[in-house]
């Protein structure tokens, strides 16, 4: 297990390094001088020279990339030149809101999706199975920003059950959860159907395997066979899909944060792009990439926890 | 003679696209208390369906139009699902063919052995102890630490020992062994057979032993049932069956056993023809098409069960003449 974790973490770090390098390469290959890109067209030559010196833009490109790595890993995401503050300040202020939103969306949608999928497989061709099947496709087909707008209209404006905008008062947990409901509903909805379909298909496959016949031949209670013996194997593909799908969730989060006016990474990226604040865009992108890499890593580790065959290195 | 398992006139149909498939037709099978009965027959003869029927784990498209499966005095077909579930693994248990896929891959051996004691009023520690004890009895080295192993960490032979330990842990009255050695190599096969013999002596359960391997059947069993295309065609003591088969199919099967061929020859003997279409079985003898002895009567009328010796019968018009 230890070796497996080290392998996975090392791979994650390598991916992160490559992603950071690519991001940096994108910046210096953008049309025009990076100083113009960063400082805007109205910067003076003097300002540009100072800026180039400070960012090490006069060094060879590989050295620049190494220096960039160094700055990133010491927590320096660059400087928000437009507002004269470190990029890290707005990014890390926005990050927790996005993390909470994404994790809450994954949490409720995965839990419900897995249960629905297991139930559909256990009662195949029942009414619940058919209804879940139709709903799953419907949920998958609905774009998250449409769901966000409609749920905002119905639950916040017409019914007035949930607040329409913001992330709630700091320190007031109930209020923050109250503000979380609609955005996480909008983002997670598509995933419920998706996860339910994956789990149902893999559950049906697992239920036909010999070891399930063995469990039944020993008279184990049906709910135990389904939820303990089969589901644990059937969720493996769903976990992998979730790990990668977090990227998709992040982009849905951009919409949700704009629609619900939640302070978060998505909205920060959007606003920075609008105001051409490239350092902040880059800093937020970096954090988003790191989050994505960590999520795929987490998915691998969860799978290794569930499936012992993954964590033993192949001997024969 | 008290019977551990007495199957009477059992039929099983499958609903398929091609129509109703008569997988078992009027099968009679008796496993006396404490005896080992062999069940032989080629692939597709209904052995697996028979096991599933006894456990009441038939596929969803199966139907039992008639018959009785009497286990220790109770007709299993008359039980409710819940009552049947309580008997599985306790009154009747199974060792399946493929040890590589028969155990749950994501749970430890110990966990699975403890879970199957779900009906016992024992503490968790006592269950664990019982499982360790059972692993020791099937000669798993260092049983206590093996409890924490996962199936993929054990060899095929070890896994089959674990499967046997699980099947015998609740002291069942009947053990069904479904080709337990087919997936193992020859040396392991001998070890597993000896282990089964020894444990059967200790526990005193009856065994229904299913195998292609006639040598193993001769070694292990007191009685033999021969099945062909969903019917039991002959039943008798192991010596009678091997030395004086009363059904042409049994004789053909024995002639095909590589272990009994004495002289060198280019091709191995086989039974010409193939299994009949079970969606529309012929009106007469089911084996008539492939039988060297068959005449016009065989194809028209079903042969009755003819007793050729005490406890030895065959369903063949020529059963008397065969001996």
Coordinates of C-alpha atoms in Angstrom, one line a residue:
Chain A
X1 CA 0.0 0.0 0.0
X2 CA 2.8 2.4 1.0
X3 CA 4.6 1.9 -2.3
X4 CA 1.4 2.4 -4.2
X5 CA 0.7 5.7 -2.5
X6 CA 4.3 6.9 -3.2
X7 CA 3.9 5.9 -6.9
X8 CA 0.6 7.7 -7.3
X9 CA 1.8 10.9 -5.5
X10 CA 5.0 11.0 -7.6
X11 CA 2.9 10.7 -10.7
X12 CA 0.6 13.4 -9.6
X13 CA 3.5 15.7 -8.9
X14 CA 5.0 15.0 -12.3
X15 CA 1.7 15.9 -14.0
X16 CA 1.5 19.0 -11.9
X17 CA 5.1 20.1 -13.0
X18 CA 4.3 19.5 -16.6
X19 CA 1.0 21.4 -16.4
X20 CA 2.8 24.3 -14.7
X21 CA 5.5 24.3 -17.4
X22 CA 2.8 24.3 -20.2
X23 CA 1.0 27.1 -18.5
X24 CA 4.2 29.2 -18.4
X25 CA 5.1 28.3 -22.0
X26 CA 1.6 29.5 -23.0
X27 CA 2.3 32.8 -21.3
X28 CA 5.6 33.5 -23.0
X29 CA 4.4 32.3 -26.4
X30 CA 1.3 34.5 -26.4
X31 CA 1.5 37.0 -29.2
X32 CA 3.3 40.1 -28.1
X33 CA 5.8 40.7 -25.3
X34 CA 4.8 39.2 -22.0
X35 CA 5.3 42.5 -20.3
X36 CA 2.7 44.0 -22.6
X37 CA 0.4 41.1 -21.9
X38 CA 0.8 41.5 -18.1
X39 CA 1.1 45.2 -17.7
X40 CA -1.2 46.2 -20.5
X41 CA -0.5 48.4 -23.6
X42 CA -0.1 51.6 -21.6
X43 CA 2.9 50.6 -19.5
X44 CA 6.0 52.7 -20.0
X45 CA 9.4 51.2 -21.2
X46 CA 10.8 51.8 -17.7
X47 CA 8.0 49.8 -16.1
X48 CA 8.5 47.0 -18.5
X49 CA 12.3 46.8 -17.8
X50 CA 11.7 46.6 -14.1
X51 CA 9.0 44.0 -14.6
X52 CA 11.2 41.9 -16.9
X53 CA 14.0 42.0 -14.4
X54 CA 11.7 41.1 -11.5
X55 CA 10.1 38.1 -13.3
X56 CA 13.5 37.0 -14.7
X57 CA 12.2 37.3 -18.2
X58 CA 15.8 38.0 -19.4
X59 CA 17.0 34.5 -18.4
X60 CA 16.9 31.5 -20.8
X61 CA 13.5 29.8 -21.0
X62 CA 14.4 26.6 -19.1
X63 CA 15.8 28.7 -16.2
X64 CA 12.6 30.8 -16.3
X65 CA 10.5 27.7 -16.0
X66 CA 12.6 26.4 -13.1
X67 CA 12.3 29.8 -11.4
X68 CA 8.6 29.7 -12.0
X69 CA 8.4 26.2 -10.3
X70 CA 10.3 27.6 -7.4
X71 CA 8.0 30.6 -6.9
X72 CA 4.9 28.4 -7.2
X73 CA 6.1 25.9 -4.6
X74 CA 7.0 28.6 -2.2
X75 CA 3.4 29.8 -2.5
X76 CA 4.0 32.8 -4.6
X77 CA 1.5 32.8 -7.4
X78 CA 2.7 36.1 -8.9
X79 CA 1.5 39.6 -8.6
X80 CA -1.8 41.2 -9.4
X81 CA -0.3 44.2 -11.2
X82 CA -3.7 45.8 -11.8
X83 CA -4.5 46.0 -8.1
X84 CA -1.0 45.8 -6.8
X85 CA -1.4 42.8 -4.5
X86 CA -0.2 39.2 -4.6
X87 CA -2.3 37.0 -6.8
X88 CA -2.4 34.5 -3.9
X89 CA -4.7 36.9 -1.9
X90 CA -7.8 36.7 -4.1
X91 CA -7.1 33.2 -5.1
X92 CA -6.9 31.7 -1.6
X93 CA -9.8 33.9 -0.5
X94 CA -11.9 32.4 -3.2
X95 CA -10.6 28.8 -3.1
X96 CA -12.5 27.5 0.0
X97 CA -15.9 28.6 -1.4
X98 CA -15.2 26.6 -4.6
X99 CA -13.8 23.6 -2.8
X100 CA -16.9 23.5 -0.6
X101 CA -19.2 23.8 -3.6
X102 CA -17.4 21.2 -5.7
X103 CA -17.1 18.7 -2.8
X104 CA -20.7 19.2 -1.7
X105 CA -21.8 18.6 -5.3
X106 CA -19.7 15.4 -5.7
X107 CA -20.8 14.3 -2.3
X108 CA -24.6 14.4 -2.7
X109 CA -24.6 13.4 -6.4
X110 CA -22.3 10.4 -5.9
X111 CA -24.1 9.2 -2.8
X112 CA -27.5 9.4 -4.5
X113 CA -26.2 8.1 -7.8
X114 CA -24.6 5.1 -6.2
X115 CA -27.7 4.2 -4.2
X116 CA -30.0 4.7 -7.2
X117 CA -27.7 2.6 -9.4
X118 CA -27.5 -0.2 -6.9
X119 CA -31.2 -0.2 -6.4
X120 CA -31.9 -0.2 -10.1
X121 CA -29.6 -3.1 -10.6
X122 CA -31.1 -5.0 -7.6
X123 CA -34.7 -4.5 -8.8
X124 CA -33.9 -4.6 -12.5
X125 CA -36.9 -3.7 -14.8
X126 CA -38.9 -2.6 -11.8
X127 CA -40.7 0.8 -12.0
X128 CA -38.0 2.4 -10.0
X129 CA -35.4 1.1 -12.5
X130 CA -37.3 2.4 -15.5
X131 CA -38.0 5.8 -13.9
X132 CA -34.4 6.2 -12.9
X133 CA -33.3 5.2 -16.4
X134 CA -35.4 7.9 -18.0
X135 CA -34.5 10.6 -15.4
X136 CA -30.8 9.8 -15.7
X137 CA -30.8 10.6 -19.4
X138 CA -32.8 13.7 -18.7
X139 CA -30.4 14.8 -16.0
X140 CA -27.4 14.1 -18.2
X141 CA -28.9 16.1 -21.0
X142 CA -29.7 19.2 -19.0
X143 CA -26.7 21.7 -19.1
X144 CA -25.8 22.8 -15.6
X145 CA -26.2 26.5 -16.3
X146 CA -29.8 25.9 -17.4
X147 CA -30.5 23.9 -14.3
X148 CA -28.9 26.7 -12.3
X149 CA -31.1 29.4 -13.8
X150 CA -34.3 27.4 -13.5
X151 CA -33.6 26.3 -9.9
X152 CA -32.8 30.0 -9.1
X153 CA -36.0 31.0 -10.6
X154 CA -38.2 28.4 -9.0
X155 CA -36.7 27.8 -5.6
X156 CA -35.3 31.2 -4.9
X157 CA -37.4 33.7 -6.7
X158 CA -40.9 32.1 -6.8
X159 CA -40.9 29.8 -3.8
X160 CA -38.3 31.8 -1.8
X161 CA -37.0 28.6 -0.1
X162 CA -33.3 29.3 -0.6
X163 CA -31.2 32.5 -1.0
X164 CA -30.5 33.5 -4.6
X165 CA -27.0 35.0 -4.3
X166 CA -23.8 34.9 -2.3
X167 CA -22.1 32.3 -0.2
X168 CA -23.5 33.2 3.2
X169 CA -22.2 34.9 6.3
X170 CA -18.7 33.9 7.5
X171 CA -18.9 31.8 10.6
X172 CA -22.6 31.1 10.3
X173 CA -22.6 27.4 9.3
X174 CA -26.4 27.1 8.8
X175 CA -26.4 30.1 6.6
X176 CA -23.5 28.9 4.5
X177 CA -25.2 25.5 4.0
X178 CA -28.4 27.3 3.1
X179 CA -26.6 29.2 0.4
X180 CA -24.9 26.0 -0.8
X181 CA -28.0 24.0 -1.6
X182 CA -29.0 25.5 -5.0
X183 CA -25.6 25.8 -6.6
X184 CA -24.6 22.3 -5.6
X185 CA -27.9 21.0 -6.8
X186 CA -27.4 22.7 -10.1
X187 CA -23.9 21.3 -10.5
X188 CA -24.5 17.8 -9.1
X189 CA -27.7 17.0 -10.9
X190 CA -26.1 15.7 -14.1
X191 CA -23.8 13.5 -12.1
X192 CA -26.6 11.7 -10.3
X193 CA -27.8 10.2 -13.5
X194 CA -24.3 9.5 -14.8
X195 CA -23.1 7.8 -11.7
X196 CA -26.4 5.8 -11.4
X197 CA -26.0 4.5 -15.0
X198 CA -22.4 3.5 -14.4
X199 CA -23.1 1.8 -11.1
X200 CA -26.2 0.0 -12.5
X201 CA -24.2 -1.4 -15.4
X202 CA -21.2 -2.5 -13.4
X203 CA -23.5 -3.8 -10.6
X204 CA -25.3 -6.1 -13.1
X205 CA -22.0 -7.4 -14.3
X206 CA -20.7 -8.0 -10.7
X207 CA -24.0 -9.8 -9.7
X208 CA -23.4 -12.3 -12.4
X209 CA -19.9 -13.2 -11.1
X210 CA -19.1 -16.5 -9.4
X211 CA -18.3 -15.1 -6.0
X212 CA -21.8 -13.6 -5.8
X213 CA -23.2 -17.1 -6.5
X214 CA -21.0 -18.4 -3.7
X215 CA -22.3 -15.7 -1.3
X216 CA -25.9 -16.7 -2.2
X217 CA -25.1 -20.4 -1.8
X218 CA -24.2 -19.6 1.8
X219 CA -27.5 -17.9 2.4
X220 CA -26.2 -14.5 3.1
X221 CA -29.0 -11.9 3.4
X222 CA -29.7 -10.3 0.0
X223 CA -29.1 -6.7 1.2
X224 CA -25.7 -7.8 2.5
X225 CA -24.8 -9.4 -0.8
X226 CA -25.8 -6.3 -2.7
X227 CA -24.4 -3.5 -0.5
X228 CA -21.4 -5.2 1.0
X229 CA -20.3 -7.9 -1.4
X230 CA -21.2 -6.5 -4.8
X231 CA -21.4 -2.7 -4.5
X232 CA -17.9 -2.4 -3.2
X233 CA -16.7 -3.8 -6.5
X234 CA -19.3 -2.0 -8.6
X235 CA -18.4 1.5 -7.5
X236 CA -14.8 1.2 -8.6
X237 CA -15.5 2.5 -12.2
X238 CA -17.7 5.2 -10.8
X239 CA -14.9 6.5 -8.5
X240 CA -12.5 6.6 -11.4
X241 CA -15.0 8.5 -13.5
X242 CA -15.7 10.9 -10.6
X243 CA -12.0 11.6 -10.2
X244 CA -11.6 12.7 -13.8
X245 CA -15.0 14.3 -13.9
X246 CA -14.0 16.8 -11.2
X247 CA -12.5 18.8 -14.1
X248 CA -16.0 19.0 -15.6
X249 CA -17.4 20.0 -12.2
X250 CA -14.9 22.8 -12.0
X251 CA -16.1 24.3 -15.3
X252 CA -19.8 23.9 -14.2
X253 CA -18.7 25.7 -11.0
X254 CA -17.8 28.7 -13.1
X255 CA -21.3 28.9 -14.4
X256 CA -22.9 28.3 -11.0
X257 CA -20.7 30.9 -9.3
X258 CA -21.7 33.4 -11.9
X259 CA -25.4 32.6 -11.8
X260 CA -25.5 32.6 -8.0
X261 CA -22.9 35.4 -7.6
X262 CA -20.8 33.2 -5.3
X263 CA -17.3 34.4 -4.6
X264 CA -15.2 31.5 -5.9
X265 CA -12.4 30.5 -8.3
X266 CA -14.8 30.2 -11.2
X267 CA -16.1 33.7 -10.8
X268 CA -12.5 35.0 -10.1
X269 CA -11.3 33.5 -13.4
X270 CA -14.3 34.9 -15.2
X271 CA -13.8 38.4 -13.8
X272 CA -10.1 38.4 -14.4
X273 CA -10.6 37.3 -18.0
X274 CA -13.1 40.1 -18.5
X275 CA -10.7 42.7 -17.0
X276 CA -7.7 41.1 -18.8
X277 CA -6.0 40.5 -15.5
X278 CA -3.6 37.7 -16.7
X279 CA -1.6 37.1 -13.6
X280 CA -4.8 36.4 -11.6
X281 CA -6.1 34.2 -14.5
X282 CA -2.8 32.2 -14.4
X283 CA -2.8 31.9 -10.6
X284 CA -6.4 30.7 -10.5
X285 CA -5.7 28.3 -13.4
X286 CA -2.8 26.9 -11.5
X287 CA -4.9 26.3 -8.4
X288 CA -7.6 24.7 -10.5
X289 CA -5.0 22.4 -12.1
X290 CA -3.6 21.4 -8.8
X291 CA -7.1 20.7 -7.5
X292 CA -7.8 18.5 -10.5
X293 CA -4.6 16.5 -10.1
X294 CA -5.4 16.0 -6.4
X295 CA -8.8 14.8 -7.2
X296 CA -7.6 12.1 -9.7
X297 CA -5.0 11.2 -7.1
X298 CA -7.7 10.9 -4.4
X299 CA -9.8 8.7 -6.8
X300 CA -6.9 6.4 -7.3
X301 CA -6.3 6.1 -3.5
X302 CA -10.0 5.5 -2.8
X303 CA -10.0 2.7 -5.4
X304 CA -6.9 1.2 -3.8
X305 CA -8.6 1.3 -0.5
X306 CA -11.7 -0.5 -1.9
X307 CA -9.8 -3.0 -4.1
X308 CA -6.9 -4.9 -2.5
X309 CA -5.9 -6.2 -6.0
X310 CA -4.8 -2.7 -7.0
X311 CA -2.4 -2.1 -4.0
X312 CA -0.3 -5.3 -4.3
X313 CA 2.4 -4.9 -6.8
X314 CA 2.2 -7.7 -9.3
X315 CA 4.5 -10.6 -8.3
X316 CA 3.7 -13.3 -10.8
Chain B
X1 CA -32.2 -46.4 3.8
X2 CA -32.4 -42.8 5.1
X3 CA -31.6 -40.3 2.4
X4 CA -29.7 -37.0 2.7
X5 CA -31.1 -36.0 -0.6
X6 CA -33.9 -37.6 -2.5
X7 CA -34.8 -36.0 -5.8
X8 CA -38.0 -37.4 -7.3
X9 CA -39.3 -36.8 -10.8
X10 CA -37.7 -33.3 -11.0
X11 CA -38.1 -31.3 -14.2
X12 CA -36.7 -27.9 -14.9
X13 CA -37.6 -25.8 -18.0
X14 CA -35.9 -22.6 -19.3
X15 CA -37.8 -20.0 -21.2
X16 CA -35.6 -19.1 -24.2
X17 CA -36.1 -17.3 -27.4
X18 CA -36.2 -20.7 -29.2
X19 CA -39.0 -21.8 -26.9
X20 CA -39.2 -23.9 -23.7
X21 CA -36.0 -25.7 -23.1
X22 CA -36.5 -28.9 -21.1
X23 CA -33.2 -28.9 -19.2
X24 CA -34.1 -31.6 -16.7
X25 CA -36.8 -34.2 -17.4
X26 CA -38.1 -36.4 -14.7
X27 CA -34.8 -36.8 -12.9
X28 CA -34.6 -39.2 -10.0
X29 CA -31.5 -39.1 -7.8
X30 CA -30.8 -40.5 -4.3
X31 CA -27.9 -39.6 -2.0
X32 CA -28.1 -41.9 1.1
X33 CA -27.0 -40.5 4.4
X34 CA -23.3 -40.3 4.8
X35 CA -22.5 -41.7 1.4
X36 CA -20.6 -40.2 -1.6
X37 CA -22.6 -40.3 -4.8
X38 CA -20.9 -39.5 -8.1
X39 CA -22.7 -37.6 -10.9
X40 CA -21.3 -38.0 -14.3
X41 CA -22.3 -36.8 -17.7
X42 CA -21.0 -34.7 -20.6
X43 CA -21.2 -30.9 -20.7
X44 CA -24.7 -29.7 -21.1
X45 CA -26.4 -32.7 -19.6
X46 CA -28.0 -30.6 -16.8
X47 CA -25.6 -31.1 -13.9
X48 CA -25.3 -27.4 -13.2
X49 CA -29.1 -27.0 -13.5
X50 CA -29.5 -29.8 -11.0
X51 CA -27.2 -28.1 -8.5
X52 CA -29.0 -24.7 -8.9
X53 CA -32.3 -26.4 -8.5
X54 CA -31.3 -28.1 -5.3
X55 CA -30.0 -24.7 -3.9
X56 CA -33.0 -23.0 -5.4
X57 CA -30.7 -20.5 -7.2
X58 CA -32.0 -21.1 -10.7
X59 CA -31.8 -18.3 -13.3
X60 CA -34.7 -16.0 -13.6
X61 CA -36.0 -17.6 -16.8
X62 CA -36.2 -21.1 -15.2
X63 CA -39.3 -22.8 -14.1
X64 CA -39.9 -26.0 -12.1
X65 CA -43.0 -27.7 -13.6
X66 CA -42.9 -30.7 -11.3
X67 CA -41.0 -32.9 -8.9
X68 CA -39.7 -32.9 -5.4
X69 CA -36.3 -32.2 -3.9
X70 CA -36.3 -33.8 -0.4
X71 CA -33.4 -32.8 1.8
X72 CA -33.4 -34.4 5.2
X73 CA -37.1 -35.0 5.1
X74 CA -38.3 -31.6 3.8
X75 CA -39.3 -30.8 0.2
X76 CA -37.1 -27.8 -0.6
X77 CA -39.5 -26.7 -3.3
X78 CA -42.3 -26.2 -0.7
X79 CA -40.2 -23.7 1.4
X80 CA -40.6 -20.0 1.3
X81 CA -37.6 -18.0 0.0
X82 CA -36.6 -16.9 3.5
X83 CA -36.8 -20.5 4.8
X84 CA -34.7 -21.7 1.9
X85 CA -32.1 -19.0 2.5
X86 CA -31.6 -20.3 6.1
X87 CA -30.9 -23.8 4.8
X88 CA -28.3 -22.8 2.2
X89 CA -24.8 -23.2 3.5
X90 CA -26.1 -24.9 6.7
X91 CA -28.0 -28.0 5.6
X92 CA -26.6 -28.1 2.1
X93 CA -23.5 -26.3 0.9
X94 CA -21.5 -26.3 -2.3
X95 CA -17.9 -26.2 -3.4
X96 CA -17.8 -24.7 -6.9
X97 CA -15.6 -25.5 -9.8
X98 CA -13.5 -22.5 -10.3
X99 CA -11.5 -21.5 -7.2
X100 CA -10.1 -18.4 -8.9
X101 CA -13.4 -16.6 -9.2
X102 CA -15.5 -18.2 -6.4
X103 CA -14.3 -16.0 -3.6
X104 CA -15.0 -12.3 -3.3
X105 CA -11.9 -10.5 -4.4
X106 CA -12.2 -7.4 -2.2
X107 CA -12.9 -9.0 1.1
X108 CA -10.4 -11.0 3.2
X109 CA -10.7 -14.8 3.6
X110 CA -11.4 -14.3 7.3
X111 CA -14.1 -11.8 6.7
X112 CA -15.9 -14.1 4.2
X113 CA -15.6 -17.1 6.6
X114 CA -16.9 -15.0 9.5
X115 CA -19.8 -13.7 7.4
X116 CA -21.1 -17.1 6.4
X117 CA -21.6 -17.9 10.1
X118 CA -24.4 -15.3 10.1
X119 CA -26.9 -17.7 11.6
X120 CA -24.8 -18.9 14.5
X121 CA -25.3 -17.3 17.9
X122 CA -21.6 -16.8 18.4
X123 CA -19.5 -13.8 19.4
X124 CA -17.3 -12.3 16.7
X125 CA -14.2 -13.7 18.4
X126 CA -15.7 -17.2 18.6
X127 CA -16.6 -17.0 14.9
X128 CA -13.1 -16.0 14.0
X129 CA -11.7 -18.9 16.1
X130 CA -14.0 -21.4 14.4
X131 CA -12.9 -20.1 11.0
X132 CA -9.2 -20.4 11.9
X133 CA -9.8 -23.9 13.2
X134 CA -11.5 -24.8 10.0
X135 CA -8.6 -23.5 7.9
X136 CA -6.3 -25.6 10.0
X137 CA -8.4 -28.7 9.3
X138 CA -8.1 -28.2 5.5
X139 CA -4.3 -27.9 6.1
X140 CA -3.7 -24.3 5.3
X141 CA -0.4 -23.4 6.8
X142 CA -0.4 -20.6 9.4
X143 CA -4.2 -20.3 9.3
X144 CA -4.4 -17.4 11.7
X145 CA -2.4 -15.0 9.5
X146 CA -4.1 -16.4 6.3
X147 CA -7.4 -15.0 7.7
X148 CA -6.2 -11.5 6.7
X149 CA -5.2 -12.5 3.2
X150 CA -7.2 -11.6 0.1
X151 CA -8.1 -14.4 -2.3
X152 CA -5.6 -13.1 -5.0
X153 CA -2.8 -13.7 -2.5
X154 CA -3.5 -17.5 -2.4
X155 CA -2.8 -20.1 -5.0
X156 CA -5.6 -22.0 -6.8
X157 CA -5.2 -25.1 -4.6
X158 CA -5.2 -23.0 -1.4
X159 CA -8.3 -21.2 -2.6
X160 CA -10.1 -24.5 -3.2
X161 CA -9.1 -25.5 0.3
X162 CA -10.6 -22.3 1.6
X163 CA -13.8 -23.0 -0.4
X164 CA -13.9 -26.5 1.2
X165 CA -13.4 -25.1 4.6
X166 CA -16.2 -22.7 4.1
X167 CA -18.5 -25.3 2.8
X168 CA -17.9 -27.7 5.7
X169 CA -17.8 -25.2 8.5
X170 CA -21.5 -25.4 9.3
X171 CA -21.4 -29.3 9.3
X172 CA -23.9 -29.6 6.4
X173 CA -25.9 -32.8 5.9
X174 CA -25.1 -32.6 2.2
X175 CA -22.1 -31.3 0.4
X176 CA -22.4 -30.7 -3.3
X177 CA -19.0 -30.7 -4.9
X178 CA -19.3 -29.3 -8.4
X179 CA -16.1 -30.5 -10.3
X180 CA -14.0 -29.2 -7.4
X181 CA -10.8 -30.5 -9.0
X182 CA -11.3 -29.8 -12.7
X183 CA -9.5 -26.4 -12.6
X184 CA -6.5 -27.9 -10.6
X185 CA -3.5 -29.8 -11.8
X186 CA -3.2 -33.5 -11.2
X187 CA -1.1 -33.5 -8.0
X188 CA -3.4 -31.0 -6.4
X189 CA -6.4 -33.0 -7.5
X190 CA -5.2 -36.0 -5.5
X191 CA -4.6 -33.8 -2.4
X192 CA -8.0 -32.3 -2.6
X193 CA -9.7 -35.7 -3.1
X194 CA -7.9 -37.1 -0.1
X195 CA -8.8 -34.1 1.9
X196 CA -12.5 -34.4 1.0
X197 CA -12.4 -38.1 1.9
X198 CA -10.9 -37.4 5.2
X199 CA -13.2 -34.6 6.2
X200 CA -16.2 -36.6 5.0
X201 CA -15.2 -39.3 7.4
X202 CA -14.9 -36.8 10.3
X203 CA -18.1 -34.8 9.6
X204 CA -20.2 -37.7 8.3
X205 CA -21.9 -35.6 5.6
X206 CA -23.2 -37.0 2.4
X207 CA -21.5 -35.8 -0.8
X208 CA -22.9 -35.4 -4.2
X209 CA -19.7 -35.3 -6.3
X210 CA -19.9 -34.1 -9.8
X211 CA -17.0 -34.8 -12.1
X212 CA -16.0 -35.6 -15.6
X213 CA -13.1 -37.6 -14.3
X214 CA -14.2 -41.3 -14.0
X215 CA -11.1 -42.3 -12.2
X216 CA -11.9 -39.8 -9.4
X217 CA -15.5 -41.0 -9.2
X218 CA -14.3 -44.7 -9.0
X219 CA -11.9 -43.7 -6.2
X220 CA -14.3 -41.6 -4.1
X221 CA -17.8 -42.7 -4.6
X222 CA -20.0 -45.6 -3.4
X223 CA -22.8 -44.9 -5.9
X224 CA -22.9 -43.3 -9.3
X225 CA -25.7 -41.5 -11.3
X226 CA -25.2 -41.1 -15.0
X227 CA -27.0 -38.2 -16.7
X228 CA -27.6 -37.6 -20.4
X229 CA -29.3 -34.6 -21.9
X230 CA -31.3 -33.7 -18.9
X231 CA -32.3 -37.2 -17.8
X232 CA -30.8 -39.6 -15.3
X233 CA -30.2 -42.7 -17.4
X234 CA -28.5 -45.1 -15.0
X235 CA -27.9 -45.3 -11.3
X236 CA -26.1 -48.0 -9.3
X237 CA -23.3 -49.0 -7.1
X238 CA -19.9 -47.9 -8.3
X239 CA -18.7 -51.4 -9.1
X240 CA -21.9 -52.2 -11.0
X241 CA -21.7 -49.1 -13.1
X242 CA -18.0 -49.5 -14.0
X243 CA -18.0 -53.3 -14.5
X244 CA -21.5 -54.0 -15.8
X245 CA -23.0 -50.8 -17.3
X246 CA -26.7 -51.4 -18.1
X247 CA -27.1 -48.3 -20.4
X248 CA -25.4 -48.0 -23.8
X249 CA -24.6 -44.3 -22.9
X250 CA -22.7 -45.3 -19.8
X251 CA -20.8 -48.0 -21.7
X252 CA -19.9 -45.4 -24.4
X253 CA -18.8 -43.0 -21.8
X254 CA -16.6 -45.6 -20.1
X255 CA -15.1 -46.5 -23.5
X256 CA -14.1 -42.9 -24.1
X257 CA -12.2 -42.6 -20.8
X258 CA -8.6 -42.1 -21.7
X259 CA -7.6 -43.8 -18.4
X260 CA -9.2 -47.1 -19.6
X261 CA -7.7 -47.3 -23.1
X262 CA -5.1 -50.0 -23.2
X263 CA -3.6 -50.2 -26.7
X264 CA -2.0 -47.3 -28.7
X265 CA -4.3 -45.7 -31.2
X266 CA -4.3 -42.7 -33.5
X267 CA -7.5 -41.1 -32.4
X268 CA -9.2 -41.1 -29.0
X269 CA -12.7 -42.7 -29.1
X270 CA -15.7 -40.5 -28.9
X271 CA -19.5 -40.8 -29.1
X272 CA -20.6 -39.8 -32.6
X273 CA -23.4 -37.3 -32.9
X274 CA -24.3 -34.5 -30.5
X275 CA -26.8 -33.6 -27.8
X276 CA -30.4 -33.5 -29.0
X277 CA -32.3 -30.3 -29.2
X278 CA -33.9 -29.9 -25.7
X279 CA -36.5 -27.5 -26.9
X280 CA -38.1 -30.4 -28.8
X281 CA -36.9 -33.7 -27.3
X282 CA -37.7 -36.8 -29.3
X283 CA -40.7 -38.9 -28.3
X284 CA -38.7 -42.0 -27.6
X285 CA -35.4 -42.7 -25.9
X286 CA -33.3 -39.5 -25.7
X287 CA -30.1 -41.3 -26.6
X288 CA -31.6 -43.3 -29.5
X289 CA -30.0 -41.0 -32.2
X290 CA -26.4 -41.8 -31.0
X291 CA -27.0 -45.3 -29.7
X292 CA -25.4 -48.3 -31.5
X293 CA -28.0 -50.6 -30.2
X294 CA -31.1 -48.5 -31.1
X295 CA -33.9 -50.0 -33.2
X296 CA -37.2 -48.6 -34.5
X297 CA -38.8 -49.1 -31.1
X298 CA -36.3 -46.9 -29.3
X299 CA -37.2 -43.8 -31.3
X300 CA -40.9 -44.3 -30.7
X301 CA -41.4 -45.3 -27.1
X302 CA -39.6 -44.0 -24.0
X303 CA -37.8 -46.8 -22.2
X304 CA -39.0 -47.6 -18.7
X305 CA -36.7 -47.8 -15.7
X306 CA -35.5 -51.3 -15.5
X307 CA -33.9 -52.8 -12.4
X308 CA -31.0 -55.0 -13.3
X309 CA -29.8 -55.7 -9.8
X310 CA -30.7 -54.5 -6.3
X311 CA -30.1 -50.7 -6.3
X312 CA -29.0 -50.6 -9.9
X313 CA -31.3 -49.4 -12.7
X314 CA -31.1 -48.0 -16.2
X315 CA -33.6 -46.5 -18.6
X316 CA -33.0 -48.6 -21.7
X317 CA -35.1 -51.2 -23.5
X318 CA -32.0 -53.4 -23.6
X319 CA -30.9 -53.0 -20.0
X320 CA -31.2 -56.7 -19.2
X321 CA -29.4 -57.7 -22.4
X322 CA -26.5 -55.3 -21.8
X323 CA -25.3 -57.1 -18.7

